[in-house]
CSV table of C-alpha atoms and ligand atoms in Angstrom, one decimal:
chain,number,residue,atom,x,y,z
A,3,UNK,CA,-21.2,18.2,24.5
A,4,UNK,CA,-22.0,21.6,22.9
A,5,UNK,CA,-19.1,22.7,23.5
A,6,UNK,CA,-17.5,19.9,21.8
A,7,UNK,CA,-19.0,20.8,19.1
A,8,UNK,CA,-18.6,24.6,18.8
A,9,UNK,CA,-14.8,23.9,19.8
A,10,UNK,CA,-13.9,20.8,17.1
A,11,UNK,CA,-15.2,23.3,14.4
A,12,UNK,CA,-12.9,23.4,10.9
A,13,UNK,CA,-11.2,26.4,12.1
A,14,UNK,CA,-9.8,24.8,15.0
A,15,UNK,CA,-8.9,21.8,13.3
A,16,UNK,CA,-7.0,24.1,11.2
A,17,UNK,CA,-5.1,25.3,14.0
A,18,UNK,CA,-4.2,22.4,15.1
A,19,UNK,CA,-2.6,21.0,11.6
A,20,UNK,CA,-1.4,24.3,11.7
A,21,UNK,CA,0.5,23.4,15.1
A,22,UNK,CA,1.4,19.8,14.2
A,23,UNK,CA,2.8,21.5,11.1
A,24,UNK,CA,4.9,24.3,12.6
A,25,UNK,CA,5.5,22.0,15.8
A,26,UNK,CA,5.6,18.7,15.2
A,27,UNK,CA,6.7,19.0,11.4
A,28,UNK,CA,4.0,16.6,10.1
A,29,UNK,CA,2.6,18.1,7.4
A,30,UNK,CA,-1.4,16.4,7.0
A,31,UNK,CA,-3.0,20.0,6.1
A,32,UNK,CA,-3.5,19.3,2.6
A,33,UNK,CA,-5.1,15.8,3.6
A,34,UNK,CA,-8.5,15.3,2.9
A,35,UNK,CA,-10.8,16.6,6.2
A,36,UNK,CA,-12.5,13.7,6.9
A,37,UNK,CA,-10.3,10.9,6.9
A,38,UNK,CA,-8.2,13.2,9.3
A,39,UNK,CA,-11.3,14.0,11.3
A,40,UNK,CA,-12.0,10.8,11.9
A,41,UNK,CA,-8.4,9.4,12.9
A,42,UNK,CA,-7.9,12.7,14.9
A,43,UNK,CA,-10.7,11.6,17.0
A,44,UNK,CA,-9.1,7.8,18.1
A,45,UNK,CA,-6.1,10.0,19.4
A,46,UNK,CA,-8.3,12.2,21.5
A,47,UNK,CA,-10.9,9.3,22.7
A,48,UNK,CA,-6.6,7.3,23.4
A,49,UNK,CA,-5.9,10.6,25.2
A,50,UNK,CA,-8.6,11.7,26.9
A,51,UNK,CA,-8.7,14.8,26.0
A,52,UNK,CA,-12.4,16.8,24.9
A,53,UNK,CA,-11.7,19.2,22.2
A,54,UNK,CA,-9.1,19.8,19.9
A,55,UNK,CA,-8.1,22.8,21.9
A,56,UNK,CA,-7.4,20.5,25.1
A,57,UNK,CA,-5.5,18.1,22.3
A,58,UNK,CA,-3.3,21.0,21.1
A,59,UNK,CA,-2.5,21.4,25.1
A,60,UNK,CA,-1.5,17.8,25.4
A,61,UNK,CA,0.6,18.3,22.2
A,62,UNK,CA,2.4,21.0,24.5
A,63,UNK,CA,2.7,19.2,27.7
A,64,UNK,CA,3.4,15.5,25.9
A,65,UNK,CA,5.8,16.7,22.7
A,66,UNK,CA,5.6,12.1,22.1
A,67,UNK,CA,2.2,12.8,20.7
A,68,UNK,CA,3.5,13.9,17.7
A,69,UNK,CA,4.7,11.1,16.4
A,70,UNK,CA,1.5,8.9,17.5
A,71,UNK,CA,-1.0,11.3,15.9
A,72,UNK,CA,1.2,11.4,12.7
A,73,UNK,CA,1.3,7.6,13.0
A,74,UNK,CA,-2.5,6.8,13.3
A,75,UNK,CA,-3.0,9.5,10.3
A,76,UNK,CA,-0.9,7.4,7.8
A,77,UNK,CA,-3.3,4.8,7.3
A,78,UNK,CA,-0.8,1.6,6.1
A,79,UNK,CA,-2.9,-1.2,5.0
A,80,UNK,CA,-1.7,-2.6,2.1
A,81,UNK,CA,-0.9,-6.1,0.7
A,82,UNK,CA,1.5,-8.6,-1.7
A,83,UNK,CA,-0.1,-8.1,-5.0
A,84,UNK,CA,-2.9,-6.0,-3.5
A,85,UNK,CA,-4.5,-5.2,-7.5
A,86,UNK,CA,-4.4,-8.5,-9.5
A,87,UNK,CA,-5.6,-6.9,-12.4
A,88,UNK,CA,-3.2,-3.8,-12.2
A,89,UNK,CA,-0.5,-6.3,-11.8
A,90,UNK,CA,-1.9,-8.2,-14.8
A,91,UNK,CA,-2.0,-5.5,-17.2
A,92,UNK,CA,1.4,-3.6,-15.9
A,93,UNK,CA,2.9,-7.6,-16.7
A,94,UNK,CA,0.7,-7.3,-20.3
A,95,UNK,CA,0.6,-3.6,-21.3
A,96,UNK,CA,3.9,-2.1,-19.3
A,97,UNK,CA,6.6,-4.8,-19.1
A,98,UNK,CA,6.8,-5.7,-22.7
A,99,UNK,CA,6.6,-2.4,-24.3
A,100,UNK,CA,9.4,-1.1,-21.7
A,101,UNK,CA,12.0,-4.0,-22.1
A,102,UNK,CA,11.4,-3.7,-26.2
A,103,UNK,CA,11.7,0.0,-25.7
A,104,UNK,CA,14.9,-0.7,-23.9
A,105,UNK,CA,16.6,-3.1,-25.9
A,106,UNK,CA,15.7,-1.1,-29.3
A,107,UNK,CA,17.5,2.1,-27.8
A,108,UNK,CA,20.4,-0.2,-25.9
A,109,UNK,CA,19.5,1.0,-22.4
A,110,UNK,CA,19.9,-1.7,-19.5
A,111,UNK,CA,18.4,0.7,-16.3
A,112,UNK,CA,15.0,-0.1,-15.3
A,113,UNK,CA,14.2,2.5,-12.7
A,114,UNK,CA,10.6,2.0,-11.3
A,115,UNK,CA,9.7,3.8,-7.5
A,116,UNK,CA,6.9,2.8,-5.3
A,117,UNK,CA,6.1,6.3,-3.6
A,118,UNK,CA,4.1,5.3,-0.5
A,119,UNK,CA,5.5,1.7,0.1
A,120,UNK,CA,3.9,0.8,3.5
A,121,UNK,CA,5.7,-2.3,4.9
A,122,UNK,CA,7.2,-3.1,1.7
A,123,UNK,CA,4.1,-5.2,-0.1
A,124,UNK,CA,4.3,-3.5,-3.4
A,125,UNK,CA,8.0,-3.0,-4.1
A,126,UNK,CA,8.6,-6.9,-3.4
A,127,UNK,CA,5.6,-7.0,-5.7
A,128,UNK,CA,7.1,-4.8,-8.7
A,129,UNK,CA,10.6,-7.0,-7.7
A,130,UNK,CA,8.8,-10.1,-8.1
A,131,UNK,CA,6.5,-9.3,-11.4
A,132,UNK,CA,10.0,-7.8,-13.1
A,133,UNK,CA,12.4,-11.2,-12.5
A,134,UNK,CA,9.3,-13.3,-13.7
A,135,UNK,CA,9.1,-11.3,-16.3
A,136,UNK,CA,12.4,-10.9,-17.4
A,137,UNK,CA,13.5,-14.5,-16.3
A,138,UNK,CA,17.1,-14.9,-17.5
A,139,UNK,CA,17.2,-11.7,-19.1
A,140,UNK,CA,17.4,-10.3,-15.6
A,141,UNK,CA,21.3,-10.3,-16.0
A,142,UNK,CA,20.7,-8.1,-19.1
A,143,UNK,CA,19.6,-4.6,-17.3
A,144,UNK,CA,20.5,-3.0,-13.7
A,145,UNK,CA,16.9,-3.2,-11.6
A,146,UNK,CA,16.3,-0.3,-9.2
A,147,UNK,CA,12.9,-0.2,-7.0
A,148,UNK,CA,13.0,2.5,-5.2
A,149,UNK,CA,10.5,2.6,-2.9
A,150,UNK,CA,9.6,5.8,-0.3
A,151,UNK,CA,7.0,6.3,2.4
A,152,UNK,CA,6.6,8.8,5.6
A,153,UNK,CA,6.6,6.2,8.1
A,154,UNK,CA,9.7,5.6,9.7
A,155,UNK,CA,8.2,2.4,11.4
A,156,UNK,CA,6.5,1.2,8.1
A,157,UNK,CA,10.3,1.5,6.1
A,158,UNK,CA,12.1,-0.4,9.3
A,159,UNK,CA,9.7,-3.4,8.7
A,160,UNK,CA,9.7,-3.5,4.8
A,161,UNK,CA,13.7,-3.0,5.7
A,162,UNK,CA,13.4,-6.3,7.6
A,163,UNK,CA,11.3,-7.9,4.8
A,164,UNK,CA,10.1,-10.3,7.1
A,165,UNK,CA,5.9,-11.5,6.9
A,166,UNK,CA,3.5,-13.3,8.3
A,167,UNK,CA,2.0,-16.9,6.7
A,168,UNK,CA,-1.2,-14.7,6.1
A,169,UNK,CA,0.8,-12.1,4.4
A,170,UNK,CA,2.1,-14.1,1.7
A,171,UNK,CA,-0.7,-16.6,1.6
A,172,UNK,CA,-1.7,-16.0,-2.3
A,173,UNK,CA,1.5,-16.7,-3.5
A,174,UNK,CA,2.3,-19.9,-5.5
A,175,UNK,CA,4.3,-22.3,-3.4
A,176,UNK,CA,6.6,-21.2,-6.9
A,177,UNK,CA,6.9,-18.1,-6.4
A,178,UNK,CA,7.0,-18.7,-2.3
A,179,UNK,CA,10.2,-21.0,-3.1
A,180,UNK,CA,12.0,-18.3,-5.5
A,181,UNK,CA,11.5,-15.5,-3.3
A,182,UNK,CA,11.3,-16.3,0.3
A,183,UNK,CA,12.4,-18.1,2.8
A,184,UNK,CA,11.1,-19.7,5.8
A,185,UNK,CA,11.8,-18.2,9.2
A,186,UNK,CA,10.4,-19.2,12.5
A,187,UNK,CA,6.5,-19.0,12.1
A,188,UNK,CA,6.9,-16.2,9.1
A,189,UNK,CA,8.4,-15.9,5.7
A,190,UNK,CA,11.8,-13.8,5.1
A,191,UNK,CA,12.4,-12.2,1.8
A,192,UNK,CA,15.6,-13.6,0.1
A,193,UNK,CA,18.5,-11.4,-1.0
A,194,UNK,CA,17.8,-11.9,-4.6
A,195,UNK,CA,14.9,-10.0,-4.0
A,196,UNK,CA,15.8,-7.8,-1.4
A,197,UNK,CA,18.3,-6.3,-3.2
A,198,UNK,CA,16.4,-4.9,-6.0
A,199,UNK,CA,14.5,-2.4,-3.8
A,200,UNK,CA,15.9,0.6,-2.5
A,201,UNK,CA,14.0,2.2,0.8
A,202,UNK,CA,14.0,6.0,1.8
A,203,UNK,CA,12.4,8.2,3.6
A,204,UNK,CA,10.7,10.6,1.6
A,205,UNK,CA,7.8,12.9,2.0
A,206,UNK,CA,5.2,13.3,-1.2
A,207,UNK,CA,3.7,16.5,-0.1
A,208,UNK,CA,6.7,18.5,1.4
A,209,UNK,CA,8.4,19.2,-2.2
A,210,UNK,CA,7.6,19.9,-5.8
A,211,UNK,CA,11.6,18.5,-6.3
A,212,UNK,CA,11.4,14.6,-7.5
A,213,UNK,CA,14.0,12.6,-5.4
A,214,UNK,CA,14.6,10.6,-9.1
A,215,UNK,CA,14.7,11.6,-12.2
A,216,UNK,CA,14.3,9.0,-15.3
A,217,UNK,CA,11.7,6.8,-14.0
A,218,UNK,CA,10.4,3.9,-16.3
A,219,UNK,CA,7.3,3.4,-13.9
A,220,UNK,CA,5.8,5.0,-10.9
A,221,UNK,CA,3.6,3.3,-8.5
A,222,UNK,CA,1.6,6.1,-6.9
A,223,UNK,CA,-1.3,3.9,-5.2
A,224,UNK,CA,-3.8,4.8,-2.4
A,225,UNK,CA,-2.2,8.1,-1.3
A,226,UNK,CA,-4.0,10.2,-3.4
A,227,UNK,CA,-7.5,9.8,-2.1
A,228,UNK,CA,-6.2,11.2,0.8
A,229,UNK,CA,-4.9,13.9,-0.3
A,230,UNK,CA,-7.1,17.2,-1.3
A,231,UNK,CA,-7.6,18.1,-5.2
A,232,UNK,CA,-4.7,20.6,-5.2
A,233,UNK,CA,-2.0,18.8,-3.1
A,234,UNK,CA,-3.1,15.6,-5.2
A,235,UNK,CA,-2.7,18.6,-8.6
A,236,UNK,CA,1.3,19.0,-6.6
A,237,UNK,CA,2.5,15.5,-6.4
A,238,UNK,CA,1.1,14.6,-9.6
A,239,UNK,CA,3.1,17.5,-11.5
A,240,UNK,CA,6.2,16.3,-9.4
A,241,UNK,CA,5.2,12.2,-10.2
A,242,UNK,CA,4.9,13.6,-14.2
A,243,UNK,CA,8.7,15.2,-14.1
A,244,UNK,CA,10.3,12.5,-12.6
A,245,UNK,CA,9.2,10.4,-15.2
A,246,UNK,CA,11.3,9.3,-18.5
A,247,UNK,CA,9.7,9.1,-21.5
A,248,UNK,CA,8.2,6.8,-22.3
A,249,UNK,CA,7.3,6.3,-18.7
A,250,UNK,CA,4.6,5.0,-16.6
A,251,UNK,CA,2.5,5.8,-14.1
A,252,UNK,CA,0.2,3.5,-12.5
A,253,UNK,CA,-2.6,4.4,-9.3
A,254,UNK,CA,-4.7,2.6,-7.3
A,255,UNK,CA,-7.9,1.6,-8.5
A,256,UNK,CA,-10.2,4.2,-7.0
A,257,UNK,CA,-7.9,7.2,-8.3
A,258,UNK,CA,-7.9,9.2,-11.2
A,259,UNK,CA,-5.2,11.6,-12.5
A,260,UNK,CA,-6.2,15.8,-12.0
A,261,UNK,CA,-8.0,17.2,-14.8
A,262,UNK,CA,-4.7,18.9,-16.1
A,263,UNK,CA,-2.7,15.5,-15.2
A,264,UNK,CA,-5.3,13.7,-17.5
A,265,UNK,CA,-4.3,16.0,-21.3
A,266,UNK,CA,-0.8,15.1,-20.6
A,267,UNK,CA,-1.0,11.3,-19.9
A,268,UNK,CA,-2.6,8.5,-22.2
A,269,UNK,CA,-4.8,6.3,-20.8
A,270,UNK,CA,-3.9,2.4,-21.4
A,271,UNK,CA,-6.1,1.1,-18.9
A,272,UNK,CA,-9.4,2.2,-17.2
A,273,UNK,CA,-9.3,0.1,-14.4
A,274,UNK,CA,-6.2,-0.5,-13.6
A,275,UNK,CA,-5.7,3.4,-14.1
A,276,UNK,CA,-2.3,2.5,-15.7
A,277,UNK,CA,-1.1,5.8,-17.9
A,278,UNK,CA,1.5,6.8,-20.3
A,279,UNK,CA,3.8,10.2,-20.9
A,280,UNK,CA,4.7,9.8,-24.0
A,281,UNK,CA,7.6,11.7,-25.5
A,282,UNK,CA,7.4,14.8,-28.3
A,283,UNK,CA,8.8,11.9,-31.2
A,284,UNK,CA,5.8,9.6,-31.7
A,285,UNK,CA,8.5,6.3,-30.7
A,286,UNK,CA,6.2,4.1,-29.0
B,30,SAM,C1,-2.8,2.8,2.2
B,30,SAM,S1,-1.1,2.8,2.2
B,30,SAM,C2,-0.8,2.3,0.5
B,30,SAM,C3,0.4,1.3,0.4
B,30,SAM,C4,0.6,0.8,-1.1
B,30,SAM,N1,0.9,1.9,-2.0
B,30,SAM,C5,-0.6,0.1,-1.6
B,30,SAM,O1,-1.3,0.6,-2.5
B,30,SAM,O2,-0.9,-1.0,-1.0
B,30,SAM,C6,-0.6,4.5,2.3
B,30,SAM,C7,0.8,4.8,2.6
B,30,SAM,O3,1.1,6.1,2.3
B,30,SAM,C8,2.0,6.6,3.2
B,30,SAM,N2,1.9,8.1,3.2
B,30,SAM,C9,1.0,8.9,3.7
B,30,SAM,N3,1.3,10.2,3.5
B,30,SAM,C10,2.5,10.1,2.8
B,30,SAM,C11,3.3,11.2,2.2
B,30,SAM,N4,3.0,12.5,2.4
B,30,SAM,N5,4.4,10.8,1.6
B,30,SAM,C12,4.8,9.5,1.4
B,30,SAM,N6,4.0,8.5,1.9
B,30,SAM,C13,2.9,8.8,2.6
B,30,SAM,C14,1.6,6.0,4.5
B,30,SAM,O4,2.6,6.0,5.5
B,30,SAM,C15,1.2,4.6,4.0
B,30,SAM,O5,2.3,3.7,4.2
């Protein structure tokens, strides 16, 4: 047990990220310690193995492990709609302002991204809140959602679009009707849907190059608490260059921008931390 102790010290664990870095090319060593701590842990009590040194061994011997360490520290809870509120006020403060925006300068993209998009909740989300708010000016502008995460297993299922009774169970049976269709015990999403959101592979914390440029509106939710104050500072500054202006950028609840993020953006809402970059003509 003590030597447990002296063994899983901070240097180690830096060693070992160090490893699964160089190694295993998953990058977590700008991740907040704890949350990694703690999920580092399950794969050693799954394992067996007593210290992080014995884990880093296993890594050698077992090359698999890679991918389940990189899978249990990409925590993917999410949900349909998971912030009412946010959803409320992106569908009150965002939506309208954007589409006039769009219609006074005769511009028909609308180019949002969800950057860490789990199983696919919150792009069908932003899909779903833009054709009920556009209704049948839908036809009017060309809809992209693109929509990234790290987890290969996480984009095959929101690929698939296909949920569970429980998943969708706050819809309206309205909304359940327009969007998705049923299929064996579960819920498929339907091609007019589907084909709004775009899915990729792309990695938040591996470069300070946007994979899109022009972005209306960014979705940037529950990533950032897990990420340290200077690799939060990174994807931030990357998130604020990919954006348009005006564009928007919208976190989860529990987040707040960087100090330096926080001069450049305008606050619209408090607690639905949605936020603004506005351009240098005073247009909006
Ligand atoms: C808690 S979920 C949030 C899902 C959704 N945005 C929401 O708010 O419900 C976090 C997601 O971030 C993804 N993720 C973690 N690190 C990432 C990174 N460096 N780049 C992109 N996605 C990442 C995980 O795979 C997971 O799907």
């Amino acid at each position: 047990m003590g030597n447990m102790i002296v063994e899983n010290d901070a240097t180690t664990l830096d060693l070992l990220l160090e490893k699964v870095y160089r190694d295993g090319k998953h990058d977590f060593r700008g991740y907040k310690r704890g949350t990694v701590t703690r999920r580092l842990e399950r794969r050693l009590h799954a394992t067996g193995a007593k210290t992080y040194l014995e884990y880093m061994q296993l890594l050698d011997a077992y090359p698999e492990e890679y991918e389940r360490l990189a899978d249990d520290l990409t925590i993917k809870v999410s949900g349909f709609i998971r912030s009412p509120y946010t959803f409320q006020q992106v569908m009150k403060l965002v939506l309208p302002e954007l589409v006039s925006y769009k219609r006074d300068h005769r511009q028909r993209d609308l180019r949002f991204w969800s950057t860490a998009c789990a199983r696919g909740e919150e792009p069908y989300s932003i899909s779903i809140l833009l054709a009920e708010f556009l209704g049948h000016r839908r036809r009017d502008f060309n809809i992209s959602v693109y929509a990234t995460d790290i987890s290969r297993h996480a984009l095959h299922e929101a690929q698939a679009g296909r949920y569970s009774p429980q998943e969708i169970e706050d819809f309206s049976p309205t909304i359940l009707e327009s969007y998705f269709t049923r299929q064996g015990e579960g819920y498929a999403v339907d091609s007019n849907l589907r084909q709004l959101v775009d899915f990729s592979y792309f990695n938040l914390v591996s470069t300070k190059i946007p994979p899109f440029m022009n972005l209306d509106c960014i979705f940037c939710c529950n990533i950032l608490i897990y990420l340290q104050k200077q690799l939060q500072e990174r994807v931030l500054d990357m998130l604020y260059d990919s954006l348009a202006t005006p564009g928007y950028l919208v976190l989860g609840e529990v987040e707040t921008p960087t100090d330096n993020m926080r001069d450049r953006l305008e606050l619209l809402d408090t607690k639905a931390k949605i936020y603004r970059k506005n351009g240098g003509g005073n247009d909006i």
